[in-house]
PDB file of C-alpha atoms in Angstrom:
ATOM      1  CA  MET T   1      73.700 141.029  76.898  1.00 45.00           C
ATOM      2  CA  SER T   2      75.898 140.241  79.878  1.00 53.00           C
ATOM      3  CA  ASN T   3      78.879 142.296  81.207  1.00 61.00           C
ATOM      4  CA  GLU T   4      80.491 139.119  82.617  1.00 64.00           C
ATOM      5  CA  LEU T   5      83.773 137.953  81.019  1.00 63.00           C
ATOM      6  CA  SER T   6      84.028 134.332  79.878  1.00 63.00           C
ATOM      7  CA  ALA T   7      87.066 132.152  79.371  1.00 61.00           C
ATOM      8  CA  HIS T   8      86.689 132.562  75.671  1.00 65.00           C
ATOM      9  CA  ASP T   9      86.735 136.342  75.920  1.00 67.00           C
ATOM     10  CA  LEU T  10      89.950 136.256  77.904  1.00 67.00           C
ATOM     11  CA  LEU T  11      91.781 133.407  76.135  1.00 71.00           C
ATOM     12  CA  PRO T  12      90.516 132.192  72.754  1.00 68.00           C
ATOM     13  CA  PRO T  13      91.019 128.340  72.418  1.00 71.00           C
ATOM     14  CA  GLU T  14      93.160 128.598  69.326  1.00 71.00           C
ATOM     15  CA  ILE T  15      96.024 130.134  71.279  1.00 75.00           C
ATOM     16  CA  GLY T  16      96.501 126.848  73.272  1.00 80.00           C
ATOM     17  CA  LEU T  17      96.446 128.342  76.861  1.00 86.00           C
ATOM     18  CA  THR T  18      94.172 127.085  79.639  1.00 88.00           C
ATOM     19  CA  LEU T  19      92.608 129.699  81.829  1.00 88.00           C
ATOM     20  CA  LEU T  20      93.358 129.246  85.467  1.00 92.00           C
ATOM     21  CA  GLY T  21      91.547 132.268  86.696  1.00 89.00           C
ATOM     22  CA  PHE T  22      91.295 136.061  86.658  1.00 87.00           C
ATOM     23  CA  GLU T  23      91.016 138.854  89.151  1.00 90.00           C
ATOM     24  CA  LYS T  24      89.444 142.260  88.613  1.00 89.00           C
ATOM     25  CA  SER T  25      90.654 145.178  90.749  1.00 88.00           C
ATOM     26  CA  GLU T  26      90.733 148.977  90.776  1.00 87.00           C
ATOM     27  CA  GLN T  27      94.150 148.673  88.991  1.00 85.00           C
ATOM     28  CA  GLY T  28      92.927 146.406  86.196  1.00 91.00           C
ATOM     29  CA  LEU T  29      92.661 142.758  85.309  1.00 89.00           C
ATOM     30  CA  LEU T  30      95.038 139.865  86.045  1.00 92.00           C
ATOM     31  CA  VAL T  31      94.580 136.811  83.878  1.00 89.00           C
ATOM     32  CA  ARG T  32      96.328 133.521  84.983  1.00 93.00           C
ATOM     33  CA  ALA T  33      96.725 130.764  82.516  1.00 92.00           C
ATOM     34  CA  GLU T  34      98.945 127.816  81.803  1.00 93.00           C
ATOM     35  CA  GLY T  35     100.504 126.439  78.663  1.00 91.00           C
ATOM     36  CA  ARG T  36     100.180 123.165  76.739  1.00 90.00           C
ATOM     37  CA  THR T  37     100.629 119.585  78.054  1.00 91.00           C
ATOM     38  CA  ARG T  38     103.053 118.931  75.102  1.00 92.00           C
ATOM     39  CA  SER T  39     105.314 120.930  72.891  1.00 92.00           C
ATOM     40  CA  GLU T  40     107.362 120.581  69.720  1.00 93.00           C
ATOM     41  CA  CYS T  41     111.095 120.949  69.792  1.00 96.00           C
ATOM     42  CA  PRO T  42     112.121 124.061  67.723  1.00 94.00           C
ATOM     43  CA  ALA T  43     115.266 122.344  66.363  1.00 96.00           C
ATOM     44  CA  CYS T  44     114.021 119.025  65.174  1.00 96.00           C
ATOM     45  CA  GLY T  45     110.190 119.172  65.402  1.00 95.00           C
ATOM     46  CA  THR T  46     109.868 116.052  67.701  1.00 96.00           C
ATOM     47  CA  GLU T  47     106.791 116.346  69.927  1.00 95.00           C
ATOM     48  CA  SER T  48     107.595 116.083  73.701  1.00 95.00           C
ATOM     49  CA  THR T  49     105.571 115.354  76.760  1.00 94.00           C
ATOM     50  CA  ALA T  50     108.598 115.232  78.961  1.00 95.00           C
ATOM     51  CA  ARG T  51     108.278 118.314  81.039  1.00 94.00           C
ATOM     52  CA  HIS T  52     111.574 119.391  82.649  1.00 95.00           C
ATOM     53  CA  SER T  53     110.162 122.213  84.820  1.00 96.00           C
ATOM     54  CA  ARG T  54     107.711 125.085  84.918  1.00 96.00           C
ATOM     55  CA  TYR T  55     108.150 128.796  85.424  1.00 95.00           C
ATOM     56  CA  TRP T  56     105.943 131.883  85.608  1.00 95.00           C
ATOM     57  CA  ARG T  57     106.049 134.668  82.979  1.00 92.00           C
ATOM     58  CA  GLN T  58     104.176 138.004  83.363  1.00 92.00           C
ATOM     59  CA  LEU T  59     103.095 139.934  80.263  1.00 88.00           C
ATOM     60  CA  GLN T  60     101.258 143.211  79.754  1.00 87.00           C
ATOM     61  CA  ASP T  61      98.403 143.359  77.302  1.00 83.00           C
ATOM     62  CA  LEU T  62      96.667 146.329  75.811  1.00 84.00           C
ATOM     63  CA  PRO T  63      94.394 148.226  78.302  1.00 86.00           C
ATOM     64  CA  VAL T  64      90.687 147.582  78.362  1.00 81.00           C
ATOM     65  CA  GLN T  65      88.490 150.606  79.089  1.00 82.00           C
ATOM     66  CA  GLY T  66      91.622 152.424  80.415  1.00 87.00           C
ATOM     67  CA  LYS T  67      92.466 149.593  82.839  1.00 87.00           C
ATOM     68  CA  ARG T  68      95.754 147.685  82.943  1.00 91.00           C
ATOM     69  CA  VAL T  69      95.707 144.041  81.758  1.00 89.00           C
ATOM     70  CA  SER T  70      98.377 141.612  82.941  1.00 91.00           C
ATOM     71  CA  LEU T  71      98.823 138.061  81.748  1.00 89.00           C
ATOM     72  CA  ARG T  72     100.462 135.670  84.272  1.00 93.00           C
ATOM     73  CA  LEU T  73     101.444 132.518  82.462  1.00 93.00           C
ATOM     74  CA  ARG T  74     102.706 129.247  83.843  1.00 95.00           C
ATOM     75  CA  LEU T  75     104.884 127.875  81.003  1.00 94.00           C
ATOM     76  CA  SER T  76     107.079 124.749  80.706  1.00 95.00           C
ATOM     77  CA  ARG T  77     110.642 123.906  79.773  1.00 96.00           C
ATOM     78  CA  TRP T  78     110.713 120.536  77.907  1.00 96.00           C
ATOM     79  CA  ARG T  79     113.250 117.720  77.163  1.00 96.00           C
ATOM     80  CA  CYS T  80     113.685 116.803  73.550  1.00 96.00           C
ATOM     81  CA  ARG T  81     113.390 113.019  73.265  1.00 93.00           C
ATOM     82  CA  ASN T  82     115.201 112.886  69.938  1.00 95.00           C
ATOM     83  CA  ARG T  83     118.629 111.493  70.874  1.00 93.00           C
ATOM     84  CA  GLU T  84     120.190 112.824  67.658  1.00 95.00           C
ATOM     85  CA  CYS T  85     118.918 116.429  68.350  1.00 95.00           C
ATOM     86  CA  GLU T  86     121.452 118.893  69.827  1.00 93.00           C
ATOM     87  CA  GLN T  87     118.584 120.705  71.583  1.00 93.00           C
ATOM     88  CA  ALA T  88     118.350 118.804  74.888  1.00 93.00           C
ATOM     89  CA  PHE T  89     116.029 121.323  76.577  1.00 95.00           C
ATOM     90  CA  PHE T  90     113.664 124.032  75.164  1.00 96.00           C
ATOM     91  CA  ARG T  91     111.118 126.487  76.365  1.00 93.00           C
ATOM     92  CA  GLU T  92     107.431 126.501  75.371  1.00 89.00           C
ATOM     93  CA  ARG T  93     106.843 128.816  72.428  1.00 83.00           C
ATOM     94  CA  LEU T  94     103.899 131.254  72.581  1.00 78.00           C
ATOM     95  CA  GLY T  95     103.875 131.984  68.827  1.00 71.00           C
ATOM     96  CA  GLU T  96     101.478 134.842  68.033  1.00 66.00           C
ATOM     97  CA  VAL T  97     100.344 135.194  71.696  1.00 63.00           C
ATOM     98  CA  VAL T  98     103.396 137.375  72.226  1.00 66.00           C
ATOM     99  CA  LEU T  99     104.360 139.770  69.540  1.00 55.00           C
TER     100      LEU T  99
END
């Protein structure tokens, strides 16, 4: 049995994030990941691959063995391509990743 962490240990594939890397230090663990390559408009449901911009969001997770765990996520803002939708831009949704 190995003590090494794998990508699946840090970010299970079903949450839709891609692991960019992680760093362990005395203070804890910093996990860097990015969001999807497409997203669905929350207003009309149209799938979009038209990324408007990206931004970083930092979250705290539950401690592991008494050490702090931070998630640094590169997420996207998207353009809705449905001309009849009033939601011109929207942010990537994290669903159950962030409760």
